[in-house]
Coordinates of C-alpha atoms in Angstrom, one line a residue:
Chain A
M1 CA 1.3 -50.6 -21.8
R2 CA 0.9 -47.9 -24.9
N3 CA -1.6 -46.5 -23.6
I4 CA -0.4 -45.2 -20.4
E5 CA 3.0 -45.0 -22.3
K6 CA 1.3 -42.2 -23.8
N7 CA -0.4 -40.7 -20.6
I8 CA 2.9 -40.7 -18.8
A9 CA 4.3 -38.8 -21.9
R10 CA 1.8 -36.4 -22.2
R11 CA 2.2 -35.5 -18.2
K12 CA 6.0 -35.0 -18.9
A13 CA 5.3 -32.7 -21.5
L14 CA 2.7 -30.6 -19.5
D15 CA 4.6 -30.4 -16.6
A16 CA 7.2 -29.5 -18.9
L17 CA 5.1 -26.5 -20.7
F18 CA 4.0 -25.6 -17.2
A19 CA 7.6 -24.7 -15.8
I20 CA 8.5 -22.5 -19.3
V21 CA 4.8 -20.8 -18.5
G22 CA 5.4 -20.7 -15.0
L23 CA 9.3 -18.8 -15.8
L24 CA 7.1 -16.8 -18.2
A25 CA 4.4 -15.4 -15.9
T26 CA 7.3 -14.5 -13.6
F27 CA 8.8 -12.3 -16.4
V28 CA 6.1 -11.1 -17.6
G29 CA 6.6 -8.9 -13.8
M30 CA 9.9 -7.8 -14.9
I31 CA 9.8 -6.9 -18.0
T32 CA 6.9 -4.6 -17.4
L33 CA 9.3 -3.3 -14.5
A34 CA 12.2 -2.8 -17.2
A35 CA 10.0 -1.7 -19.3
L36 CA 9.0 1.3 -17.2
V37 CA 12.1 2.4 -15.9
V38 CA 13.4 2.9 -19.4
D39 CA 10.5 4.1 -20.2
L40 CA 10.7 6.7 -17.8
A41 CA 14.8 7.7 -18.8
V42 CA 14.5 7.9 -22.5
D43 CA 11.6 10.5 -21.8
G44 CA 13.3 12.4 -18.2
A45 CA 16.6 11.8 -18.3
G46 CA 17.7 15.0 -20.1
R47 CA 16.3 17.8 -18.0
L48 CA 18.1 16.3 -15.4
S49 CA 20.4 19.3 -13.8
L50 CA 22.0 20.1 -10.8
K51 CA 19.5 23.1 -11.4
F52 CA 16.3 21.2 -11.4
F53 CA 16.4 19.7 -8.2
T54 CA 17.3 23.8 -7.2
S55 CA 14.2 26.1 -8.9
F56 CA 10.8 26.2 -8.8
P57 CA 8.2 24.9 -10.3
S58 CA 7.4 27.5 -13.1
R59 CA 4.6 28.6 -16.2
F60 CA 7.6 27.4 -18.4
P61 CA 8.1 23.6 -18.5
S62 CA 12.4 24.1 -19.3
E63 CA 13.2 26.5 -16.1
A64 CA 10.8 24.5 -13.7
G65 CA 11.9 22.3 -10.7
I66 CA 11.0 20.0 -7.8
L67 CA 12.8 21.9 -5.0
S68 CA 9.7 22.6 -3.2
A69 CA 8.7 19.3 -3.7
W70 CA 12.0 17.6 -2.7
V71 CA 12.3 19.3 0.7
G72 CA 7.7 18.7 1.1
T73 CA 8.1 15.3 0.8
T74 CA 11.6 15.5 3.0
L75 CA 10.4 17.5 5.9
V76 CA 6.8 14.7 5.9
M77 CA 8.2 11.9 6.1
L78 CA 10.4 13.6 9.4
V79 CA 7.0 13.9 10.5
T80 CA 6.4 10.4 9.4
A81 CA 9.1 8.5 11.2
V82 CA 9.4 9.9 13.6
T83 CA 5.1 9.7 15.4
A84 CA 4.6 5.8 13.1
V85 CA 8.2 4.7 14.6
P86 CA 7.9 4.6 17.7
V87 CA 4.1 4.1 18.3
G88 CA 4.9 1.9 15.9
V89 CA 7.3 -0.6 17.4
A90 CA 5.4 -0.2 20.9
A91 CA 2.7 -1.0 19.5
G92 CA 4.4 -4.6 18.7
V93 CA 5.9 -5.3 21.4
Y94 CA 3.1 -4.9 23.4
L95 CA 1.2 -7.2 20.9
E96 CA 4.0 -9.4 20.8
E97 CA 5.2 -10.0 24.4
Y98 CA 3.0 -8.5 26.6
A99 CA -0.7 -9.3 25.2
P100 CA -2.9 -11.6 27.3
K101 CA -4.9 -13.5 25.4
N102 CA -8.6 -11.7 25.8
W103 CA -11.5 -10.5 23.4
L104 CA -9.5 -7.3 23.4
S105 CA -5.9 -8.7 22.1
A106 CA -8.0 -10.2 19.4
L107 CA -10.1 -7.3 18.4
I108 CA -6.4 -5.5 17.8
E109 CA -5.3 -8.0 15.2
I110 CA -7.7 -8.5 13.3
N111 CA -8.2 -4.8 13.4
I112 CA -4.9 -4.3 12.2
A113 CA -5.0 -7.6 9.2
N114 CA -8.5 -5.0 8.3
L115 CA -6.4 -2.0 8.4
A116 CA -3.5 -3.6 5.0
G117 CA -7.1 -3.3 3.0
V118 CA -8.9 0.2 3.5
P119 CA -8.0 1.5 0.4
S120 CA -5.0 4.8 1.1
I121 CA -8.1 7.3 0.0
V122 CA -9.9 7.1 3.0
Y123 CA -7.2 7.8 4.9
G124 CA -7.3 11.0 3.4
L125 CA -10.9 11.0 3.8
M126 CA -10.0 10.7 7.3
A127 CA -7.6 13.4 8.1
L128 CA -9.5 15.8 5.6
G129 CA -12.4 15.4 8.2
L130 CA -10.1 15.3 11.6
F131 CA -6.9 16.7 11.4
V132 CA -8.0 19.7 9.0
Y133 CA -11.2 20.4 9.9
Q134 CA -11.7 19.2 13.4
L135 CA -8.2 19.5 14.7
N136 CA -7.6 22.9 13.1
L137 CA -4.1 21.2 11.7
G138 CA -4.3 22.4 8.4
H139 CA -3.4 21.7 5.1
S140 CA 0.1 21.2 5.9
I141 CA 3.3 19.4 6.6
L142 CA 1.8 18.2 10.0
T143 CA -1.7 17.2 8.7
A144 CA 0.5 15.6 5.9
G145 CA 3.1 13.7 7.7
L146 CA 0.5 12.0 10.5
T147 CA -1.9 11.4 7.7
L148 CA 1.1 9.0 6.1
A149 CA 2.0 7.7 10.1
L150 CA -1.3 6.3 10.2
L151 CA -1.1 4.9 6.4
I152 CA 2.7 3.1 7.7
L153 CA 1.1 2.0 11.3
P154 CA 0.0 -1.1 10.1
I155 CA 3.3 -2.0 8.2
V156 CA 5.6 -0.6 11.2
I157 CA 3.7 -3.3 14.2
V158 CA 3.5 -6.4 11.8
A159 CA 7.5 -5.9 11.2
T160 CA 8.0 -5.7 14.4
R161 CA 6.4 -8.4 16.1
E162 CA 7.8 -10.5 13.0
A163 CA 11.2 -9.5 14.2
V164 CA 10.8 -9.5 18.4
R165 CA 9.1 -13.4 17.9
A166 CA 12.0 -14.3 16.0
V167 CA 14.9 -13.2 18.7
P168 CA 14.4 -17.6 21.5
A169 CA 13.0 -17.2 24.2
T170 CA 15.8 -18.7 25.9
I171 CA 17.6 -15.2 25.8
R172 CA 14.1 -13.3 27.3
E173 CA 14.9 -16.9 30.1
A174 CA 18.6 -16.2 30.4
A175 CA 18.2 -12.0 31.8
Y176 CA 15.1 -12.8 33.8
A177 CA 17.1 -15.7 35.7
L178 CA 19.8 -12.5 36.0
G179 CA 16.2 -10.6 38.3
A180 CA 15.7 -8.1 35.3
T181 CA 12.4 -6.9 34.7
R182 CA 10.0 -7.3 31.6
W183 CA 10.8 -4.3 30.4
Q184 CA 15.4 -4.6 31.0
T185 CA 14.7 -7.6 29.5
I186 CA 13.1 -5.9 26.8
R187 CA 15.1 -2.6 26.3
D188 CA 18.5 -4.3 26.6
H189 CA 18.0 -8.1 25.3
V190 CA 14.7 -7.9 23.1
L191 CA 14.8 -4.7 21.0
P192 CA 18.6 -4.4 20.5
Y193 CA 18.6 -7.9 18.8
S194 CA 15.3 -6.9 17.4
T195 CA 16.5 -4.0 15.3
G196 CA 17.7 -5.2 11.8
G197 CA 14.0 -6.2 10.9
I198 CA 12.6 -3.6 12.2
L199 CA 14.6 -1.1 10.5
T200 CA 13.9 -3.3 7.5
G201 CA 9.9 -3.0 8.1
V202 CA 10.5 0.8 8.5
I203 CA 12.8 1.4 5.3
I204 CA 10.2 -0.3 2.9
A205 CA 7.1 1.4 5.0
L206 CA 8.7 4.9 4.8
S207 CA 9.7 3.7 1.3
R208 CA 5.8 3.3 0.6
A209 CA 5.1 6.7 2.2
I210 CA 6.6 8.6 -0.2
G211 CA 5.4 7.8 -3.1
E212 CA 1.7 8.4 -1.8
T213 CA -0.2 10.0 -3.7
A214 CA -4.0 10.5 -3.4
P215 CA -4.6 10.7 0.3
L216 CA -2.1 13.6 0.7
I217 CA -4.2 15.1 -3.2
T218 CA -7.4 14.9 -0.1
I219 CA -5.7 16.4 2.5
G220 CA -5.7 20.0 0.4
A221 CA -2.0 19.6 -0.9
L222 CA -1.1 22.7 -2.8
T223 CA 0.3 22.0 -6.7
F224 CA 1.9 25.1 -7.2
I225 CA 4.2 25.3 -4.6
A226 CA 7.6 28.6 -4.9
F227 CA 8.8 29.0 -1.6
L228 CA 10.2 27.1 0.9
P229 CA 8.7 26.3 4.2
E230 CA 10.2 27.7 7.4
P231 CA 14.2 26.6 8.3
P232 CA 13.9 24.6 11.0
L233 CA 17.2 25.9 12.9
K234 CA 17.3 29.7 13.4
A235 CA 20.3 31.8 13.6
E236 CA 19.1 32.9 17.3
F237 CA 17.0 31.6 20.2
P238 CA 15.8 29.4 21.0
F239 CA 17.6 28.0 18.0
V240 CA 14.8 25.7 16.8
S241 CA 11.7 26.7 15.2
F242 CA 8.2 24.4 14.3
D243 CA 6.5 27.0 12.1
W244 CA 7.9 24.6 9.0
L245 CA 5.3 22.4 10.7
M246 CA 2.4 24.3 9.8
S247 CA 3.9 25.3 6.0
P248 CA 1.6 24.6 3.1
F249 CA 3.1 22.0 0.8
T250 CA 4.2 19.9 -2.6
V251 CA 5.9 16.6 -3.0
M252 CA 7.5 14.8 -5.2
P253 CA 4.8 12.2 -6.5
I254 CA 1.8 15.2 -6.3
Q255 CA 4.5 17.8 -8.4
M256 CA 4.9 15.1 -11.4
F257 CA 1.2 14.0 -11.4
N258 CA 0.6 18.2 -11.2
W259 CA 3.0 17.7 -14.6
M260 CA 1.4 15.3 -15.5
S261 CA -2.5 16.0 -16.1
R262 CA -1.1 18.7 -17.6
P263 CA -1.4 19.5 -22.0
Q264 CA 1.6 19.9 -22.9
H265 CA 4.5 17.6 -24.1
E266 CA 7.1 19.5 -22.2
F267 CA 5.8 19.1 -18.9
H268 CA 5.2 15.8 -19.8
V269 CA 9.8 16.1 -20.0
N270 CA 9.4 17.4 -16.5
A271 CA 7.3 14.4 -14.9
A272 CA 8.5 11.6 -16.6
A273 CA 12.4 13.6 -14.3
A274 CA 10.7 13.7 -11.0
G275 CA 9.2 10.4 -11.6
L276 CA 12.8 9.0 -12.1
V277 CA 13.6 10.4 -8.9
L278 CA 11.5 9.2 -7.4
M279 CA 11.7 5.7 -8.4
A280 CA 15.5 6.2 -7.1
M281 CA 14.3 7.2 -4.0
T282 CA 12.2 4.0 -4.1
L283 CA 14.1 1.7 -5.7
A284 CA 17.3 3.0 -3.2
M285 CA 15.6 2.3 0.0
N286 CA 14.4 -0.9 -0.9
A287 CA 17.5 -2.0 -1.8
F288 CA 18.9 -1.1 1.3
A289 CA 16.1 -2.9 3.3
I290 CA 16.7 -6.0 1.4
Y291 CA 20.8 -5.6 2.0
L292 CA 19.8 -5.0 5.1
R293 CA 18.2 -8.2 5.3
H294 CA 20.5 -9.7 4.2
R295 CA 23.6 -8.7 7.0
F296 CA 21.0 -9.0 10.1
R297 CA 20.2 -12.5 9.0
K298 CA 23.9 -13.6 7.8
R299 CA 25.3 -12.2 11.1
I300 CA 22.9 -13.3 13.9
K301 CA 23.9 -16.6 15.1
W302 CA 21.8 -18.0 18.4
Chain B
M1 CA 11.9 -2.0 49.9
S2 CA 10.6 0.9 48.2
R3 CA 13.0 0.5 45.7
L4 CA 11.4 -3.0 44.0
K5 CA 8.1 -1.2 45.0
G6 CA 9.1 1.7 42.8
R7 CA 10.0 -0.8 39.8
R8 CA 6.7 -2.6 39.9
I9 CA 4.8 0.8 39.5
R10 CA 7.8 1.6 36.5
E11 CA 6.7 -1.1 34.1
R12 CA 3.3 -1.2 35.0
I13 CA 3.5 2.8 33.9
I14 CA 5.5 1.4 31.1
E15 CA 3.0 -1.4 30.2
L16 CA 0.2 0.7 29.6
F17 CA 2.1 3.2 27.2
L18 CA 2.6 0.7 25.3
F19 CA -1.4 -0.8 25.6
L20 CA -1.6 3.3 24.6
A21 CA 0.4 2.9 21.4
A22 CA -1.4 -0.7 20.0
L23 CA -5.0 0.6 21.3
S24 CA -4.3 3.3 18.8
S25 CA -4.5 0.7 15.2
V26 CA -8.6 0.1 16.6
A27 CA -8.8 4.4 16.9
I28 CA -7.7 4.6 13.3
T29 CA -10.8 2.7 12.7
V30 CA -13.2 4.3 14.4
G31 CA -11.5 7.8 13.0
I32 CA -11.8 6.3 9.4
V33 CA -15.6 4.9 10.1
G34 CA -16.8 7.4 12.3
V35 CA -15.3 10.8 10.1
L36 CA -16.8 8.8 7.2
L37 CA -20.6 8.3 8.5
Y38 CA -20.4 11.9 10.2
E39 CA -19.6 13.3 6.7
S40 CA -22.4 10.5 5.1
E41 CA -25.1 11.3 7.4
R42 CA -25.0 15.2 5.9
F43 CA -24.9 13.8 2.4
F44 CA -27.1 12.0 3.0
R45 CA -30.2 14.7 4.1
H46 CA -29.8 16.4 0.7
V47 CA -29.9 13.7 -1.6
S48 CA -32.3 10.5 -0.3
L49 CA -30.7 7.3 -0.5
V50 CA -33.6 5.9 -3.2
D51 CA -31.4 8.5 -5.6
F52 CA -27.7 7.3 -4.7
L53 CA -28.8 3.7 -5.6
T54 CA -30.7 4.3 -8.8
D55 CA -30.4 7.7 -10.4
T56 CA -27.9 7.0 -13.5
Q57 CA -25.7 10.5 -13.3
W58 CA -23.1 11.7 -11.5
T59 CA -22.7 15.3 -12.4
V60 CA -21.6 17.2 -8.3
L61 CA -20.4 19.9 -9.7
F62 CA -23.0 21.0 -12.4
A63 CA -26.1 23.6 -11.8
D64 CA -28.6 20.9 -12.4
P65 CA -26.6 18.7 -9.7
H66 CA -27.7 14.6 -10.3
Y67 CA -26.3 11.9 -6.8
G68 CA -26.4 8.6 -8.6
I69 CA -23.5 6.6 -8.0
L70 CA -23.6 3.8 -10.5
P71 CA -21.3 5.3 -12.9
L72 CA -18.4 5.9 -10.5
V73 CA -19.5 2.5 -9.7
A74 CA -19.8 0.8 -13.3
G75 CA -15.8 2.5 -13.2
T76 CA -15.2 1.1 -10.1
A77 CA -15.7 -2.5 -11.5
V78 CA -15.0 -2.5 -14.7
T79 CA -11.3 -0.6 -14.0
S80 CA -11.2 -3.5 -10.9
A81 CA -12.5 -6.6 -13.7
I82 CA -9.6 -5.7 -15.9
A83 CA -6.7 -5.9 -13.3
L84 CA -8.7 -9.3 -11.5
L85 CA -8.4 -10.7 -14.8
V86 CA -4.6 -10.4 -15.3
A87 CA -3.0 -10.0 -11.8
L88 CA -5.3 -13.7 -10.3
P89 CA -3.9 -15.9 -13.2
L90 CA -0.8 -14.7 -13.7
G91 CA -0.1 -14.2 -9.7
T92 CA -1.0 -17.8 -8.8
V93 CA 0.9 -19.3 -11.9
I94 CA 3.4 -17.1 -10.7
A95 CA 3.2 -18.2 -6.6
I96 CA 2.1 -22.2 -8.2
Y97 CA 6.0 -21.9 -10.1
L98 CA 8.0 -20.0 -7.6
S99 CA 6.7 -22.6 -5.0
E100 CA 6.7 -26.0 -6.6
Y101 CA 9.2 -25.1 -9.3
A102 CA 11.7 -23.2 -9.1
H103 CA 15.1 -24.0 -8.0
V104 CA 15.7 -21.9 -3.8
K105 CA 18.6 -19.6 -6.2
A106 CA 16.4 -18.9 -8.5
R107 CA 13.7 -17.8 -5.7
E108 CA 15.5 -15.8 -3.6
I109 CA 16.6 -13.9 -6.6
L110 CA 13.4 -13.8 -8.5
K111 CA 10.5 -12.9 -5.5
P112 CA 12.0 -9.8 -4.5
V113 CA 13.1 -8.1 -8.1
L114 CA 8.7 -9.4 -8.1
E115 CA 8.0 -7.5 -5.2
L116 CA 10.2 -4.5 -5.5
L117 CA 7.0 -3.8 -8.8
S118 CA 5.0 -3.4 -5.8
A119 CA 6.9 -0.8 -4.4
V120 CA 6.9 1.5 -7.5
P121 CA 4.5 4.4 -6.5
T122 CA 1.8 4.6 -8.3
V123 CA 1.8 7.4 -9.7
V124 CA 4.6 6.3 -11.8
F125 CA 2.4 3.5 -12.7
G126 CA -0.3 5.8 -13.4
Y127 CA 2.6 8.0 -15.9
F128 CA 3.4 4.5 -17.3
A129 CA -0.3 3.5 -18.2
L130 CA -1.0 6.8 -20.0
L131 CA 2.4 7.4 -21.5
F132 CA 3.2 3.7 -22.5
V133 CA 0.5 1.2 -22.8
T134 CA -1.9 3.5 -23.8
P135 CA 0.0 3.9 -27.1
L136 CA 0.7 0.4 -27.0
L137 CA -2.8 -0.3 -26.8
Q138 CA -3.7 2.3 -30.1
R139 CA -1.4 0.0 -32.7
V140 CA -3.6 -2.4 -32.2
L141 CA -7.3 -0.5 -32.0
P142 CA -6.9 2.9 -33.1
D143 CA -10.0 4.2 -32.0
L144 CA -9.3 3.7 -27.9
P145 CA -9.0 7.4 -27.0
G146 CA -6.4 9.1 -24.6
F147 CA -8.2 8.2 -21.8
N148 CA -9.6 4.4 -21.6
M149 CA -10.1 2.1 -18.8
L150 CA -8.6 -0.3 -20.1
S151 CA -5.3 0.4 -19.3
A152 CA -5.6 1.5 -15.9
G153 CA -7.1 -1.7 -16.0
I154 CA -4.2 -4.2 -17.1
V155 CA -1.4 -1.7 -15.6
I156 CA -3.4 -2.3 -12.1
G157 CA -3.2 -6.0 -12.9
I158 CA 0.4 -5.9 -12.8
M159 CA 0.9 -3.6 -10.3
I160 CA -1.3 -6.2 -7.8
V161 CA 0.5 -9.7 -9.6
P162 CA 3.0 -9.3 -6.0
Y163 CA 0.6 -9.1 -3.6
V164 CA -1.3 -12.4 -4.9
S165 CA 1.8 -14.3 -5.4
S166 CA 3.6 -13.4 -2.8
L167 CA 1.0 -14.5 -0.1
S168 CA -0.3 -17.1 -2.6
E169 CA 3.7 -18.6 -2.5
D170 CA 3.3 -18.1 1.7
A171 CA 0.4 -20.8 1.6
M172 CA 1.9 -23.2 -0.8
K173 CA 5.2 -24.1 0.9
A174 CA 2.8 -23.5 4.5
V175 CA 1.5 -27.4 3.2
P176 CA 3.7 -29.7 4.8
A177 CA 5.8 -31.7 2.3
H178 CA 4.8 -35.0 3.1
I179 CA 0.8 -34.4 1.3
R180 CA 3.4 -32.7 -1.4
E181 CA 4.9 -36.4 -1.6
G182 CA 2.4 -38.6 -0.8
S183 CA 0.9 -37.3 -4.4
Y184 CA 4.3 -37.9 -5.4
A185 CA 5.6 -41.7 -4.6
M186 CA 1.2 -42.0 -6.5
G187 CA 3.8 -40.9 -10.1
A188 CA 1.8 -37.6 -9.8
T189 CA 3.8 -35.0 -11.9
R190 CA 5.0 -32.0 -10.0
L191 CA 2.2 -29.9 -12.8
Q192 CA -0.6 -32.4 -11.2
T193 CA 1.0 -32.6 -7.1
A194 CA 0.0 -28.9 -7.7
V195 CA -3.1 -28.7 -9.0
R196 CA -4.9 -31.3 -7.3
V197 CA -3.0 -31.1 -3.8
V198 CA -1.2 -27.8 -3.2
V199 CA -3.7 -25.7 -3.9
P200 CA -6.6 -27.1 -2.6
S201 CA -4.9 -27.1 0.0
A202 CA -3.6 -23.6 0.9
F203 CA -6.7 -22.3 -0.5
S204 CA -7.6 -20.6 2.2
G205 CA -4.3 -18.9 2.2
I206 CA -4.9 -18.0 -2.2
A207 CA -8.3 -17.1 -1.3
S208 CA -6.8 -14.6 1.2
A209 CA -4.1 -13.2 -1.0
Y210 CA -7.3 -12.4 -4.4
V211 CA -9.7 -10.8 -1.3
L212 CA -6.3 -8.0 -0.6
G213 CA -5.9 -8.0 -4.5
F214 CA -9.6 -6.8 -4.8
S215 CA -9.4 -4.7 -2.3
R216 CA -5.9 -2.9 -3.6
A217 CA -7.4 -3.0 -7.6
V218 CA -10.9 -1.0 -5.5
G219 CA -8.8 1.5 -3.9
E220 CA -6.5 1.7 -6.4
T221 CA -6.2 5.6 -7.8
M222 CA -3.0 7.4 -9.7
I223 CA -3.2 4.5 -11.8
V224 CA -6.5 5.3 -12.9
A225 CA -7.1 8.9 -12.3
V226 CA -3.8 9.8 -14.6
A227 CA -5.2 7.3 -17.5
A228 CA -8.7 6.2 -17.1
G229 CA -10.4 9.9 -16.8
T230 CA -12.3 12.0 -14.4
Q231 CA -15.7 11.6 -16.2
P232 CA -18.7 9.9 -14.9
S233 CA -19.8 7.2 -17.5
L234 CA -22.2 5.2 -17.1
T235 CA -20.6 2.4 -19.7
L236 CA -19.3 -1.8 -19.1
N237 CA -17.5 -0.9 -21.3
P238 CA -13.5 -0.5 -21.0
T239 CA -12.4 1.0 -24.3
Q240 CA -14.4 4.0 -23.0
G241 CA -12.3 6.1 -20.8
A242 CA -15.0 7.0 -17.0
A243 CA -14.7 8.0 -14.0
T244 CA -14.4 5.4 -10.3
I245 CA -15.2 6.6 -6.8
T246 CA -11.4 7.4 -6.1
A247 CA -10.5 9.1 -9.1
Y248 CA -14.1 11.2 -8.5
I249 CA -12.5 12.1 -5.1
V250 CA -9.0 13.5 -6.1
Q251 CA -10.9 15.0 -8.5
V252 CA -13.3 17.3 -6.5
S253 CA -10.4 17.7 -3.3
L254 CA -7.6 19.3 -6.4
G255 CA -10.6 22.0 -6.6
D256 CA -11.0 24.4 -3.8
L257 CA -14.3 23.1 -1.8
P258 CA -15.1 25.0 0.6
H259 CA -16.2 23.2 4.0
G260 CA -19.4 22.1 5.5
T261 CA -21.0 21.8 1.1
V262 CA -23.1 18.7 -0.4
A263 CA -20.6 18.6 -2.7
Y264 CA -17.7 18.3 0.1
Q265 CA -20.1 15.2 1.9
S266 CA -20.6 14.4 -1.3
I267 CA -16.7 12.6 -1.3
F268 CA -17.6 11.1 1.9
A269 CA -20.6 9.6 0.6
A270 CA -18.2 8.0 -2.6
G271 CA -16.2 6.9 -0.1
L272 CA -18.1 5.5 2.8
T273 CA -19.9 3.4 -0.7
L274 CA -15.7 2.4 -1.6
M275 CA -15.6 1.3 2.0
V276 CA -18.6 -0.7 2.3
M277 CA -17.3 -2.5 -1.5
T278 CA -14.4 -3.6 -0.1
L279 CA -15.9 -4.5 3.5
A280 CA -18.4 -6.7 1.9
F281 CA -15.5 -8.5 -0.3
N282 CA -13.8 -9.0 3.0
I283 CA -16.7 -10.5 4.4
A284 CA -17.0 -13.2 1.1
G285 CA -13.7 -13.7 1.0
Y286 CA -13.9 -14.9 4.7
L287 CA -17.2 -16.6 4.5
L288 CA -15.4 -18.9 1.7
R289 CA -12.5 -19.4 3.9
K290 CA -14.4 -21.0 6.4
R291 CA -15.7 -23.1 4.1
F292 CA -12.9 -24.3 2.2
R293 CA -10.5 -24.8 5.1
E294 CA -8.8 -27.6 5.2
K295 CA -7.1 -29.1 8.4
Y296 CA -4.5 -31.4 8.4

């Protein structure tokens, strides 16, 4: 009897111990995140000023800024979103609503799962060989946007599928009963109901793309750009211009990497400041996504 | 009547477009494999496969070039091994804690915050490894050079913790409650239930999480390019600096490399090696999952 009591006490002690270990392990992740933000803030917050956002990079660390970097990031993200969102949503809708059960559908499914494990730099190599040299798109914003679009396509597809799957079958049946076609049902009922989930996935995917560095270095993004691409809007006819698509570019993470790899400490300060801006962008996007998910989950009651 | 027919045709066209969009994901894979094979084939016209796999030097950009991939593979293996040594135990413990111990409300907060870790741009992690973790480690190991694989590996490990913990937790959550309750009814504690019942039942999903973690560690680029250095060296000593496959690709891409040279083709051969490594591990993971799959 004594033995059994001892045994029980030991097991309970181990159980309680693990509860503490588990909590500590979770905190290791959070403490790292906090240390990272604090480290960046301590190093770089002093550099943040309006001038930092409106200056081109420079040989003199105190005059260097991130103007060409944030403009480049914005334009590349525009191309990425415009390509990845329609294709990704269409693919997700097809796989969830249309795809017959055959080997081709199975192949597409396995393929999407495997793409998630492909290192991002490999996408860069593919873009270098295909977009830059085979299709002659050059080291341009267009190439960069397309590369990142391919990279985030699987994320958009998976998010769309989950959102579409969450719409109950009764909604579709009601639409069919009124004589709607399959596409009418999807366009007027399924897609509007799954917008929240799709949007959440798209924002998370774009926040991944904003921080991607390696594939863009691979396709030959420049690290020192002291000019802006052609503006997309013009005063004379036809008012819009797409010349900016073929412009050379740099983006926030590449600018940060460039400053980081210099020996002078002053440039490291610039890198920290750029890192802070980058972190603020990605964290804000993720926070917005979490908020959206929460809000839509609350509002829709079938 | 013709309106109905027009409607049917429109439906078919839309379905075709959606199908093409879905097929584009397969086109990406074909594109990746095609480009890597095409450029690598040209590379191997200049360099024999035996040299590539057995030469112990990788000095592509030197006057006397050697094309031995081993130093780069060693660098990749060391940083990934350190990363997995950090991420797998930490991620698994966190997954068990969140799935079996944590209060629902605590989990609702802890999980998204932890996932923010994987949202941090890797170049920022690189900064953290070079200018925070390395100086910290140098206090313990005064001889540690500024570029070293240890610091890069540890930071990669922390970065992939959320991948491992989130997927593992999903797998554990999917284990039916009656299996867990059976264990509790026999008098097992939460820890015993977790280790002897839940983890074995969820093994298939946990293995997928590990495989994804491995893929991320092997393919991680910016952290190693910033913190582990770009000097290829055949060493398994984590306190040394060494280039990984990915760091080499970045280093070459930063220079202005003419299209069609052997050095240009070498980054594709390096990329192909990277793909083969991840593929091999994915297949191993698949076989492992098949062997240990639990049915209930």
